[in-house]
CSV table of N, CA and C and ligand atoms in Angstrom, one decimal:
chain,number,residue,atom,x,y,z
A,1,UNK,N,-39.4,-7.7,10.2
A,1,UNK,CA,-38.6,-7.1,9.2
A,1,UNK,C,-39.1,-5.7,8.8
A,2,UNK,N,-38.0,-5.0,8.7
A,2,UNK,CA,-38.7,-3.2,8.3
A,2,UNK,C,-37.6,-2.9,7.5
A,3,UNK,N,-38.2,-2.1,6.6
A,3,UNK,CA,-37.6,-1.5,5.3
A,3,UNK,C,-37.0,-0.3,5.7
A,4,UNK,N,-35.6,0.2,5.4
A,4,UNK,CA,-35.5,1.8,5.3
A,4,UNK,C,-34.8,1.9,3.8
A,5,UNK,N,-35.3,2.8,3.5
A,5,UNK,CA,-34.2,3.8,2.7
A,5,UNK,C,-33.5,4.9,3.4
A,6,UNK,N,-32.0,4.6,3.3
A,6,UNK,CA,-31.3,6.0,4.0
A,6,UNK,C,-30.3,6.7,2.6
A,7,UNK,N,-30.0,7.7,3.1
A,7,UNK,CA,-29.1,8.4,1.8
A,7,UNK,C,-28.2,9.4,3.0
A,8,UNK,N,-26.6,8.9,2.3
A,8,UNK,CA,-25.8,9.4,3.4
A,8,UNK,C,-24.9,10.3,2.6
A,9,UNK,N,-24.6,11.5,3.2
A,9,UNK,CA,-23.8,12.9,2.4
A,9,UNK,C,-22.9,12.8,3.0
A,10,UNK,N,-21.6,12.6,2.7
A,10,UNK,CA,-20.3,12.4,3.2
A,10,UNK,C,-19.8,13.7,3.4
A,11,UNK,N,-19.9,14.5,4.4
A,11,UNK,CA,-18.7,15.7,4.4
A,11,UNK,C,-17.5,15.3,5.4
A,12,UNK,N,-16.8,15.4,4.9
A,12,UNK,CA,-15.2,14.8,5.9
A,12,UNK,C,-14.3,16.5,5.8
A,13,UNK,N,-14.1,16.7,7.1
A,13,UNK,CA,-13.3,17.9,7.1
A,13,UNK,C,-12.0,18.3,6.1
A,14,UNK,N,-11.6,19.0,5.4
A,14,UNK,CA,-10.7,19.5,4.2
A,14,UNK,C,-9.5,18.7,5.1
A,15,UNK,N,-9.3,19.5,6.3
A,15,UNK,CA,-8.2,19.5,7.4
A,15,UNK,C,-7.6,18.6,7.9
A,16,UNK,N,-9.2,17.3,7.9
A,16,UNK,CA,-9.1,16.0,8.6
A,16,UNK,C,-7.9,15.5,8.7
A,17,UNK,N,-6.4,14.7,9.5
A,17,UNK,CA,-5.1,14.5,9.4
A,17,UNK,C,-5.8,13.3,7.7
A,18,UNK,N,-4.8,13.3,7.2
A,18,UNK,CA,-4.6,11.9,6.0
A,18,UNK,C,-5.2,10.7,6.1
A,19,UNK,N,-4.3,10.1,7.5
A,19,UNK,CA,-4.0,9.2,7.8
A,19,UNK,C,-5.4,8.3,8.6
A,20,UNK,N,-6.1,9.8,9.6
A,20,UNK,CA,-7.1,9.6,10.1
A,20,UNK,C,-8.2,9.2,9.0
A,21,UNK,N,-8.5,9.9,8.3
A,21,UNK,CA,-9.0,9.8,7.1
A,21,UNK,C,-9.3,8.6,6.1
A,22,UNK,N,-7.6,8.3,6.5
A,22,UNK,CA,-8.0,6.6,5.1
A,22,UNK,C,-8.3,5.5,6.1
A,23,UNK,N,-7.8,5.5,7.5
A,23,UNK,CA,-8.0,5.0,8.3
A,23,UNK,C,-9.9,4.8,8.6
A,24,UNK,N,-10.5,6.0,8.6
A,24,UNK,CA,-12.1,5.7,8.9
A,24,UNK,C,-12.5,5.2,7.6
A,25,UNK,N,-11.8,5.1,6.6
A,25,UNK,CA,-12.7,4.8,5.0
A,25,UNK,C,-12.3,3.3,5.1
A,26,UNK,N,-11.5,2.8,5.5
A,26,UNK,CA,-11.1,1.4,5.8
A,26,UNK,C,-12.0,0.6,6.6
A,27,UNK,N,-12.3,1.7,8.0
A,27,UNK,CA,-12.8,1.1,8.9
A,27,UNK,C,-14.5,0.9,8.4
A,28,UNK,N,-14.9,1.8,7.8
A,28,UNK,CA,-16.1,2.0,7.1
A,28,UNK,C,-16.9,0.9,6.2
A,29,UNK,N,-15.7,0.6,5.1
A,29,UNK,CA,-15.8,-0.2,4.0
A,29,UNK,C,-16.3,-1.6,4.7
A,30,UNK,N,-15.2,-1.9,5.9
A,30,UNK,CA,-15.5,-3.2,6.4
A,30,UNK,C,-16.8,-3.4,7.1
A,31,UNK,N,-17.0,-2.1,7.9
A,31,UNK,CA,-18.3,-2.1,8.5
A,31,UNK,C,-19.7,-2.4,7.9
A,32,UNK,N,-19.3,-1.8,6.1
A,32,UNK,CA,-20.3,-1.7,5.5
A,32,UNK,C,-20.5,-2.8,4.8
A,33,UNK,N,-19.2,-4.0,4.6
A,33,UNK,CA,-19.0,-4.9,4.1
A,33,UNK,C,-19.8,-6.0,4.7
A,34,UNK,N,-19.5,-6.2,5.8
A,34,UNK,CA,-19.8,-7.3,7.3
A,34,UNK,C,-21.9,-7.0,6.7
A,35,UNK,N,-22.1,-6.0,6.8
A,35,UNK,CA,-23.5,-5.8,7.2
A,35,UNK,C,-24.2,-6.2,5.6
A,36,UNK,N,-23.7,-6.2,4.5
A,36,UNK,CA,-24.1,-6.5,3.4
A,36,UNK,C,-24.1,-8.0,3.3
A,37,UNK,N,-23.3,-8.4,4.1
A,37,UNK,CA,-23.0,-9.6,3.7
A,37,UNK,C,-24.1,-10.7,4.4
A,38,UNK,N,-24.7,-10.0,5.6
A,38,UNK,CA,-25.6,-10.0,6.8
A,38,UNK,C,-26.7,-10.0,6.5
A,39,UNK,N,-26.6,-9.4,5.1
A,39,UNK,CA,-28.1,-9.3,4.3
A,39,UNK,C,-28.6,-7.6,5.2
A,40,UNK,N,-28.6,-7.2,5.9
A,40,UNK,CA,-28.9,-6.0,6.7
A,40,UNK,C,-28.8,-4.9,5.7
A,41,UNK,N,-27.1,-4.6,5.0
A,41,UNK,CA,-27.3,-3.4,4.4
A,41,UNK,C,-27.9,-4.3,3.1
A,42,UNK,N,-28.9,-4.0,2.4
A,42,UNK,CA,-29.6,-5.0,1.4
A,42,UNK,C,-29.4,-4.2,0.0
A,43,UNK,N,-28.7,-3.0,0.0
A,43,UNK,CA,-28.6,-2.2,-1.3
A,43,UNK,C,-27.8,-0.9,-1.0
A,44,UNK,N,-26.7,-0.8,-1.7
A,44,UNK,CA,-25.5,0.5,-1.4
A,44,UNK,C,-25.3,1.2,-2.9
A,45,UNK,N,-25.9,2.1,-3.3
A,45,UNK,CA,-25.7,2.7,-4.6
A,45,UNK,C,-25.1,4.3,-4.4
A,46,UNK,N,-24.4,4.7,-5.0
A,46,UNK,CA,-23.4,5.9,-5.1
A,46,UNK,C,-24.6,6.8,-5.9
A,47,UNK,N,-24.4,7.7,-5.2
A,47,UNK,CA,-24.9,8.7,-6.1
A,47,UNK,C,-24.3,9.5,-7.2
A,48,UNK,N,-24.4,9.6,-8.5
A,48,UNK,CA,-23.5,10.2,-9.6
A,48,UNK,C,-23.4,11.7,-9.1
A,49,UNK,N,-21.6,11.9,-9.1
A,49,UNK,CA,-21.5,12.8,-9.1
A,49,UNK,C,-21.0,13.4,-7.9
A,50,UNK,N,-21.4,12.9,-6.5
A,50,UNK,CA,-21.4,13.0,-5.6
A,50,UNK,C,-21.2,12.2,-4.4
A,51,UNK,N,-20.4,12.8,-2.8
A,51,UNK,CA,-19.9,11.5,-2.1
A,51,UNK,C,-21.2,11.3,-1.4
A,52,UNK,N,-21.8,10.5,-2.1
A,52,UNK,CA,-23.0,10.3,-1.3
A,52,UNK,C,-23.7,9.0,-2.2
A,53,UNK,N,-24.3,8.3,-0.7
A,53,UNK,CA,-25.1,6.9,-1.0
A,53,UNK,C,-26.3,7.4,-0.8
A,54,UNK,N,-27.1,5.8,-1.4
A,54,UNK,CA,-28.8,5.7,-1.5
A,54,UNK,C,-28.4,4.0,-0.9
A,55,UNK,N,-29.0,4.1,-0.2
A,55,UNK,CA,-28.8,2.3,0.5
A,55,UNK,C,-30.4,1.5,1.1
A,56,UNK,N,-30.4,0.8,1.2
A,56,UNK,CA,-31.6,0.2,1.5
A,56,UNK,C,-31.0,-0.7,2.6
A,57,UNK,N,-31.6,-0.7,4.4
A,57,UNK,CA,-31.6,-1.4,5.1
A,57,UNK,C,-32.7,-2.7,5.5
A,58,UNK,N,-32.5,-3.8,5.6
A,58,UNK,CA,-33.3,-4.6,6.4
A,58,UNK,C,-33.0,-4.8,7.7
A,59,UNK,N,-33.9,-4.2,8.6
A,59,UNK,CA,-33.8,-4.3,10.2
A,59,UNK,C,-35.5,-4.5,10.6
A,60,UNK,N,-34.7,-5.1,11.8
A,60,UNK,CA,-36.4,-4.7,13.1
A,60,UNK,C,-36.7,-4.0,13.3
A,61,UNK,N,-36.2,-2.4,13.5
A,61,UNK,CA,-37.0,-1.4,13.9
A,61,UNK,C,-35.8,-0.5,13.3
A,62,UNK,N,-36.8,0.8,13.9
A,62,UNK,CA,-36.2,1.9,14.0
A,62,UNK,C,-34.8,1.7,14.7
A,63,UNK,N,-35.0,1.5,15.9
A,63,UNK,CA,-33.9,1.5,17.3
A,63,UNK,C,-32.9,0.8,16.3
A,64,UNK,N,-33.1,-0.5,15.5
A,64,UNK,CA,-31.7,-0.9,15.3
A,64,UNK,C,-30.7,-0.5,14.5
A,65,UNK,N,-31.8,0.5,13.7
A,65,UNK,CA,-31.1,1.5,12.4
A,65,UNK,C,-30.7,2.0,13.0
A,66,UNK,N,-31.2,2.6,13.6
A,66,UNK,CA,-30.2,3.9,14.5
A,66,UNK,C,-28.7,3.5,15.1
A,67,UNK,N,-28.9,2.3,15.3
A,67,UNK,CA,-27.9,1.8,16.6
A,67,UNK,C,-26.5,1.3,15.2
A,68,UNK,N,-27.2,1.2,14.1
A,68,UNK,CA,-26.4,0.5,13.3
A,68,UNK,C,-25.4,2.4,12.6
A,69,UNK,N,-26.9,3.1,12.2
A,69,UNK,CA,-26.1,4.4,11.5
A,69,UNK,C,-25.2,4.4,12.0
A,70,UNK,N,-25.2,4.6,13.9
A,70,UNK,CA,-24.6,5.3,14.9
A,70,UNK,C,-22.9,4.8,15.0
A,71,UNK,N,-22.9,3.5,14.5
A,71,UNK,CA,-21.5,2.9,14.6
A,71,UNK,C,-21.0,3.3,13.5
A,72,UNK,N,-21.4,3.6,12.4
A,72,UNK,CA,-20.8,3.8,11.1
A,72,UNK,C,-19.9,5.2,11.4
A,73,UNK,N,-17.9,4.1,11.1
A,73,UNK,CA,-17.1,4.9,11.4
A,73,UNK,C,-16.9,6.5,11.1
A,74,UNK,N,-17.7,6.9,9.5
A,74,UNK,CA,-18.2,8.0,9.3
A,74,UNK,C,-19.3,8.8,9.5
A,75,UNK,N,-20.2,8.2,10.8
A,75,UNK,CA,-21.0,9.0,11.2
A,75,UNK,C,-20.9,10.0,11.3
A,76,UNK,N,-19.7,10.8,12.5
A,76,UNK,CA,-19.5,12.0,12.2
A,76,UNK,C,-19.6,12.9,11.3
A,77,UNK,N,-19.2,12.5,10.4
A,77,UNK,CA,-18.8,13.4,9.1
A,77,UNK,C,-19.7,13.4,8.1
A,78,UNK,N,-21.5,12.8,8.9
A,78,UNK,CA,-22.3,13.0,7.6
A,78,UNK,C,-23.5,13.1,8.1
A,79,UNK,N,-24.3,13.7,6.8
A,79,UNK,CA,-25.9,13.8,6.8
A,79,UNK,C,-26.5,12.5,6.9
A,80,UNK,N,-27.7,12.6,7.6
A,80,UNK,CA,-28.1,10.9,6.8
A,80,UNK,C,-29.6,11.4,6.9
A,81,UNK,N,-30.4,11.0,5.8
A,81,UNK,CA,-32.3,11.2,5.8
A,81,UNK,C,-32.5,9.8,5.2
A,82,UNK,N,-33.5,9.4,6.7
A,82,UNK,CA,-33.7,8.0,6.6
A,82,UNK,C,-35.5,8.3,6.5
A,83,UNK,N,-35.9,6.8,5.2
A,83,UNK,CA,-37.6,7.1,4.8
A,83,UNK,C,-37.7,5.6,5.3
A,84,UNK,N,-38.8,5.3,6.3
A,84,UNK,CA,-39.2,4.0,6.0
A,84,UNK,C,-39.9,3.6,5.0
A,85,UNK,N,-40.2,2.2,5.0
A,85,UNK,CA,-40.6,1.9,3.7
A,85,UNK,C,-41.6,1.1,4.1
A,86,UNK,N,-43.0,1.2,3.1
A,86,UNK,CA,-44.1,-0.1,3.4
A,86,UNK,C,-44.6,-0.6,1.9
A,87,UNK,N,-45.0,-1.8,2.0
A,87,UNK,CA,-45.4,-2.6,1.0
A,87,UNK,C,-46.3,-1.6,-0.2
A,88,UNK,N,-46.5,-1.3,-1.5
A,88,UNK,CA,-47.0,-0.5,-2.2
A,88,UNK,C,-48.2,-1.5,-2.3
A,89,UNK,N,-49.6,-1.4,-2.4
A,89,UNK,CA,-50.6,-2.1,-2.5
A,89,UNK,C,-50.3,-2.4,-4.2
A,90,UNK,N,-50.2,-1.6,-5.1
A,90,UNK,CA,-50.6,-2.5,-6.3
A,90,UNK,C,-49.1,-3.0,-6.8
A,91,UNK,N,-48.6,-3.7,-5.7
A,91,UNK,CA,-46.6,-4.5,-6.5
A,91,UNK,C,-47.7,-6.0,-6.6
A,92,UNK,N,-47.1,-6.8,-7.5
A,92,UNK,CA,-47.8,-7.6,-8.5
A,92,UNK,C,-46.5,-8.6,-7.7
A,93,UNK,N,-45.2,-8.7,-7.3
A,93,UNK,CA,-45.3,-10.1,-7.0
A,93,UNK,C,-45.3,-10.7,-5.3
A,94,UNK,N,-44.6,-11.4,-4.7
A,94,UNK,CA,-45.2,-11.7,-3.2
A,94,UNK,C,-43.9,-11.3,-2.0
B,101,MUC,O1,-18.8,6.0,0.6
B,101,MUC,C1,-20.0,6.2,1.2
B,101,MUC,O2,-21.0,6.5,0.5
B,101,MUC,C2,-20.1,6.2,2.7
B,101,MUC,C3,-20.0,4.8,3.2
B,101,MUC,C4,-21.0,3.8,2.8
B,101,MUC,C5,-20.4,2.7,2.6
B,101,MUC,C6,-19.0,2.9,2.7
B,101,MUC,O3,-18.1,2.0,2.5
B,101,MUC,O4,-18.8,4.2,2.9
């Protein structure tokens, strides 16, 4: 098991067609849905103010985060800065 924190900046083109657009936020939601439910995406919080998440993944590695960002229907259209994460020596429970 490996920890990430990722944070994803949604820029979607002004221009994007409509249609295309609600279309990938549909496709997204479910994407993002399936994997929460998978326990994988383990935390999805909105940033105030802005189109942008703070999420916490549970995967095996690197490779599978990647392979997981990479399908997210709005990949395209965003930033993403991913921190791994390791155990803090003084967290008090197990
Ligand atoms: O809205 C976002 O932050 C982008 C993305 C993450 C989950 C989801 O449904 O959309």
């Amino acid at each position: 098991m490996a920890l990430f924190h990722v944070r994803m900046d949604v820029h979607i083109p002004r221009d994007l067609d409509p249609q295309v657009r609600e279309d990938t936020i549909a496709r997204e939601k479910a994407y993002s849905q399936e994997l929460q439910r998978s326990g994988t995406w383990r935390e999805l919080w909105r940033i105030v103010g802005q189109y942008s998440n703070i999420s916490i993944f549970d995967v095996e590695s690197g490779d599978e985060l990647h392979e997981l960002l990479s399908g997210l229907p709005l990949f395209p259209y965003m930033d993403i800065e991913v921190m791994a994460l390791t155990r803090h020596p003084s967290r008090i429970d197990d």
